[in-house]
Tab-separated table of C-alpha atoms in Angstrom:
chain	number	residue	atom	x	y	z
A	1	UNK	CA	-58.636	74.414	121.305
A	2	UNK	CA	-62.637	74.825	122.224
A	3	UNK	CA	-63.859	78.336	123.535
A	4	UNK	CA	-66.449	78.926	126.127
A	5	UNK	CA	-69.439	77.007	125.813
A	6	UNK	CA	-72.636	77.135	127.551
A	7	UNK	CA	-75.528	75.410	127.398
A	8	UNK	CA	-78.861	75.262	126.228
A	9	UNK	CA	-78.723	77.624	123.579
A	10	UNK	CA	-82.465	78.841	123.959
A	11	UNK	CA	-84.682	78.515	126.742
A	12	UNK	CA	-88.896	79.155	127.667
A	13	UNK	CA	-90.012	79.457	130.810
A	14	UNK	CA	-92.853	80.598	133.038
A	15	UNK	CA	-93.169	82.705	135.412
A	16	UNK	CA	-92.145	80.914	139.177
A	17	UNK	CA	-90.602	78.585	137.558
A	18	UNK	CA	-86.508	77.760	138.288
A	19	UNK	CA	-84.021	77.667	135.877
A	20	UNK	CA	-79.773	76.665	135.477
A	21	UNK	CA	-78.060	77.833	132.977
A	22	UNK	CA	-74.443	76.005	132.080
A	23	UNK	CA	-70.880	77.158	131.288
A	24	UNK	CA	-67.624	75.650	130.705
A	25	UNK	CA	-64.755	77.963	130.235
A	26	UNK	CA	-62.242	78.608	127.624
A	27	UNK	CA	-59.161	76.014	128.573
A	28	UNK	CA	-57.090	77.332	131.104
A	29	UNK	CA	-58.703	79.668	132.291
A	30	UNK	CA	-59.727	79.557	135.839
A	31	UNK	CA	-62.737	82.387	136.056
A	32	UNK	CA	-66.378	82.354	135.184
A	33	UNK	CA	-68.260	85.338	135.301
A	34	UNK	CA	-72.025	85.425	134.501
A	35	UNK	CA	-73.811	88.708	132.898
A	36	UNK	CA	-77.299	89.754	132.001
A	37	UNK	CA	-77.786	91.805	128.760
A	38	UNK	CA	-81.639	92.487	128.134
A	39	UNK	CA	-82.361	94.098	124.525
A	40	UNK	CA	-80.331	97.179	123.556
A	41	UNK	CA	-78.188	97.319	126.539
A	42	UNK	CA	-74.965	96.243	127.390
A	43	UNK	CA	-73.755	93.232	129.350
A	44	UNK	CA	-74.508	93.923	133.043
A	45	UNK	CA	-72.063	91.914	135.719
A	46	UNK	CA	-74.007	89.185	137.894
A	47	UNK	CA	-71.172	87.762	139.522
A	48	UNK	CA	-67.893	86.341	139.417
A	49	UNK	CA	-66.444	83.084	140.305
A	50	UNK	CA	-62.639	81.574	140.896
A	51	UNK	CA	-61.560	78.302	143.249
A	52	UNK	CA	-64.953	77.569	143.327
A	53	UNK	CA	-66.323	80.561	145.416
A	54	UNK	CA	-68.246	83.435	144.677
A	55	UNK	CA	-65.572	86.117	144.340
A	56	UNK	CA	-67.687	89.264	143.875
A	57	UNK	CA	-71.177	90.391	142.721
A	58	UNK	CA	-73.437	93.040	140.952
A	59	UNK	CA	-76.292	94.337	142.122
A	60	UNK	CA	-78.533	91.191	141.181
A	61	UNK	CA	-80.804	89.862	143.818
A	62	UNK	CA	-80.691	86.483	145.644
A	63	UNK	CA	-83.082	84.841	143.445
A	64	UNK	CA	-79.699	84.954	141.334
A	65	UNK	CA	-77.085	82.101	142.720
A	66	UNK	CA	-74.103	80.233	140.965
A	67	UNK	CA	-71.419	77.453	141.902
A	68	UNK	CA	-68.649	76.385	140.564
A	69	UNK	CA	-67.248	72.874	140.290
A	70	UNK	CA	-63.448	71.535	140.627
A	71	UNK	CA	-63.404	71.549	136.970
A	72	UNK	CA	-63.750	75.448	136.547
A	73	UNK	CA	-67.239	74.475	134.565
A	74	UNK	CA	-69.873	76.655	136.452
A	75	UNK	CA	-73.987	77.370	136.741
A	76	UNK	CA	-76.187	79.980	137.087
A	77	UNK	CA	-80.316	79.438	138.843
A	78	UNK	CA	-82.341	81.685	138.676
A	79	UNK	CA	-85.292	81.082	141.100
A	80	UNK	CA	-88.774	82.373	140.926
A	81	UNK	CA	-88.502	83.756	137.162
A	82	UNK	CA	-89.738	87.262	136.434
A	83	UNK	CA	-91.026	88.520	133.341
A	84	UNK	CA	-88.112	91.019	133.541
A	85	UNK	CA	-85.492	88.206	133.825
A	86	UNK	CA	-86.113	87.766	129.925
A	87	UNK	CA	-82.010	88.253	128.557
A	88	UNK	CA	-79.314	86.757	126.790
A	89	UNK	CA	-77.423	85.434	129.249
A	90	UNK	CA	-73.837	85.790	128.895
A	91	UNK	CA	-70.714	83.454	130.174
A	92	UNK	CA	-67.107	84.750	130.094
A	93	UNK	CA	-64.119	83.247	131.452
A	94	UNK	CA	-60.601	84.291	132.232
A	95	UNK	CA	-57.456	83.533	133.609
A	96	UNK	CA	-58.498	85.736	136.097
A	97	UNK	CA	-55.456	85.598	139.345
A	98	UNK	CA	-54.452	88.759	138.375
A	99	UNK	CA	-56.544	91.586	138.222
A	100	UNK	CA	-54.970	93.620	135.290
A	101	UNK	CA	-56.008	90.756	133.430
A	102	UNK	CA	-59.391	90.121	133.798
A	103	UNK	CA	-60.375	89.937	129.973
A	104	UNK	CA	-63.745	88.177	129.605
A	105	UNK	CA	-64.507	85.824	127.005
A	106	UNK	CA	-67.495	84.842	126.235
A	107	UNK	CA	-69.466	82.493	125.145
A	108	UNK	CA	-72.362	82.623	122.465
A	109	UNK	CA	-74.937	82.929	125.641
A	110	UNK	CA	-78.540	81.143	126.241
A	111	UNK	CA	-81.523	83.337	125.285
A	112	UNK	CA	-83.838	82.725	128.552
A	113	UNK	CA	-87.519	84.486	127.213
A	114	UNK	CA	-90.401	84.043	130.377
A	115	UNK	CA	-93.906	83.949	129.686
B	1	UNK	CA	-72.149	102.764	141.765
B	2	UNK	CA	-69.914	102.985	138.444
B	3	UNK	CA	-70.822	104.132	136.074
B	4	UNK	CA	-69.875	103.845	132.045
B	5	UNK	CA	-71.451	105.965	129.250
B	6	UNK	CA	-71.132	105.973	125.809
B	7	UNK	CA	-72.098	108.246	122.924
B	8	UNK	CA	-73.612	108.320	120.787
B	9	UNK	CA	-75.750	105.334	120.602
B	10	UNK	CA	-76.560	105.023	117.710
B	11	UNK	CA	-73.658	105.706	114.329
B	12	UNK	CA	-75.410	105.347	110.691
B	13	UNK	CA	-71.780	106.294	108.203
B	14	UNK	CA	-71.630	105.822	104.655
B	15	UNK	CA	-69.630	103.337	104.031
B	16	UNK	CA	-65.959	104.538	103.682
B	17	UNK	CA	-66.277	107.408	106.068
B	18	UNK	CA	-64.485	107.896	109.837
B	19	UNK	CA	-66.569	106.436	112.665
B	20	UNK	CA	-65.885	107.323	116.414
B	21	UNK	CA	-67.391	106.654	119.541
B	22	UNK	CA	-66.579	107.873	123.500
B	23	UNK	CA	-66.951	106.365	126.438
B	24	UNK	CA	-66.657	108.301	130.168
B	25	UNK	CA	-66.553	106.367	133.235
B	26	UNK	CA	-68.071	107.651	136.589
B	27	UNK	CA	-64.528	106.822	138.442
B	28	UNK	CA	-60.766	106.790	137.777
B	29	UNK	CA	-60.305	103.680	135.637
B	30	UNK	CA	-57.429	100.881	136.227
B	31	UNK	CA	-57.678	99.583	133.179
B	32	UNK	CA	-60.728	100.202	129.782
B	33	UNK	CA	-61.484	97.125	127.316
B	34	UNK	CA	-63.467	97.725	124.593
B	35	UNK	CA	-65.519	94.199	123.054
B	36	UNK	CA	-67.061	94.387	119.632
B	37	UNK	CA	-71.005	92.576	119.054
B	38	UNK	CA	-72.076	91.702	115.824
B	39	UNK	CA	-75.804	91.278	114.983
B	40	UNK	CA	-76.556	88.270	116.629
B	41	UNK	CA	-73.535	87.239	118.836
B	42	UNK	CA	-71.956	87.886	121.604
B	43	UNK	CA	-69.377	90.736	122.750
B	44	UNK	CA	-65.974	89.797	121.518
B	45	UNK	CA	-62.775	91.762	123.450
B	46	UNK	CA	-61.262	94.117	121.094
B	47	UNK	CA	-58.414	95.552	123.470
B	48	UNK	CA	-57.132	96.545	126.684
B	49	UNK	CA	-55.825	99.706	127.796
B	50	UNK	CA	-53.672	100.197	130.501
B	51	UNK	CA	-51.503	103.411	130.919
B	52	UNK	CA	-53.033	107.627	130.952
B	53	UNK	CA	-52.705	108.754	127.503
B	54	UNK	CA	-52.146	105.114	126.062
B	55	UNK	CA	-52.749	105.220	121.986
B	56	UNK	CA	-52.817	101.594	120.243
B	57	UNK	CA	-53.797	100.510	116.813
B	58	UNK	CA	-55.317	97.605	115.224
B	59	UNK	CA	-55.688	98.283	111.728
B	60	UNK	CA	-57.965	100.596	110.725
B	61	UNK	CA	-58.784	100.840	114.456
B	62	UNK	CA	-57.657	103.311	116.857
B	63	UNK	CA	-58.016	102.970	121.032
B	64	UNK	CA	-57.339	105.960	123.110
B	65	UNK	CA	-57.012	106.579	127.245
B	66	UNK	CA	-57.898	109.915	128.568
B	67	UNK	CA	-55.045	111.648	130.593
B	68	UNK	CA	-57.020	110.955	133.722
B	69	UNK	CA	-57.846	107.385	133.143
B	70	UNK	CA	-61.696	108.492	132.988
B	71	UNK	CA	-62.277	108.165	129.284
B	72	UNK	CA	-61.739	106.536	126.076
B	73	UNK	CA	-62.400	107.125	122.426
B	74	UNK	CA	-62.197	104.384	119.654
B	75	UNK	CA	-61.496	105.926	116.193
B	76	UNK	CA	-62.505	104.081	113.088
B	77	UNK	CA	-60.915	105.203	109.889
B	78	UNK	CA	-63.077	104.366	107.048
B	79	UNK	CA	-65.672	102.326	107.663
B	80	UNK	CA	-66.489	98.706	105.804
B	81	UNK	CA	-69.874	96.863	105.794
B	82	UNK	CA	-67.448	94.445	108.283
B	83	UNK	CA	-67.586	96.994	111.123
B	84	UNK	CA	-71.552	96.971	111.423
B	85	UNK	CA	-72.201	95.675	115.228
B	86	UNK	CA	-71.888	96.921	118.504
B	87	UNK	CA	-68.931	98.517	120.318
B	88	UNK	CA	-68.851	98.462	124.013
B	89	UNK	CA	-66.230	100.071	126.301
B	90	UNK	CA	-66.358	98.122	129.988
B	91	UNK	CA	-63.511	99.113	133.029
B	92	UNK	CA	-63.169	97.404	136.408
B	93	UNK	CA	-63.536	99.896	139.451
B	94	UNK	CA	-60.859	100.286	141.341
B	95	UNK	CA	-59.687	97.382	143.190
B	96	UNK	CA	-62.664	95.191	141.552
B	97	UNK	CA	-63.240	91.935	139.751
B	98	UNK	CA	-66.755	93.610	137.735
B	99	UNK	CA	-66.634	94.645	135.029
B	100	UNK	CA	-69.415	97.561	134.244
B	101	UNK	CA	-69.896	97.764	130.951
B	102	UNK	CA	-71.702	100.919	128.903
B	103	UNK	CA	-75.234	100.206	126.966
B	104	UNK	CA	-72.789	100.379	123.848
B	105	UNK	CA	-72.766	102.525	120.468
B	106	UNK	CA	-74.431	100.712	117.469
B	107	UNK	CA	-72.738	101.339	114.172
B	108	UNK	CA	-74.520	100.617	110.910
B	109	UNK	CA	-72.674	100.927	107.568
B	110	UNK	CA	-74.532	102.415	104.078
B	111	UNK	CA	-72.641	100.282	101.788
């Protein structure tokens, strides 16, 4: 049973560029959430996708956008990269129909470095 | 917005000593979750507490949820080197799918 998979594992970009990160949820899960984790900090919620729609969004600018596909996989896009966007980007899936069951199963993450 | 605070930020213990981390939310939580992140790894779900005053045990780990559902604790008895990592608590706001994580407590165990 495959867990949450993310690609790529590492990425180096320069300021102003755009990046796309990908995520496949755990088998049987239909909800995908994205988090940003800066060094020494806890994961910060970016947004959550369910039924191909953004269901909830955290306090991140519009430069951060996403998409969910019919097979439940998801992409995170970040435009106009800033140095401060350097972080570990974590994707998490959950069987999200029930609010109380919003347990997050995390992937290994994508380490993004912006130079 | 909702804030989740954890103390201490760091804890160094001798192997065999006990360890406790505390979590406090600015708002009442419908449930609280605990995660462990090993160095260089990703957060892994440990447990979810739902009821006021709930206590759950996993081997040497004891988790508590406060009566007011705004605070929680994780206690590890007789730490081992395998316990090394950062422990995060996380909770959703009322009616929210957004999980707010604390900054975590980083545990180091000295053999």
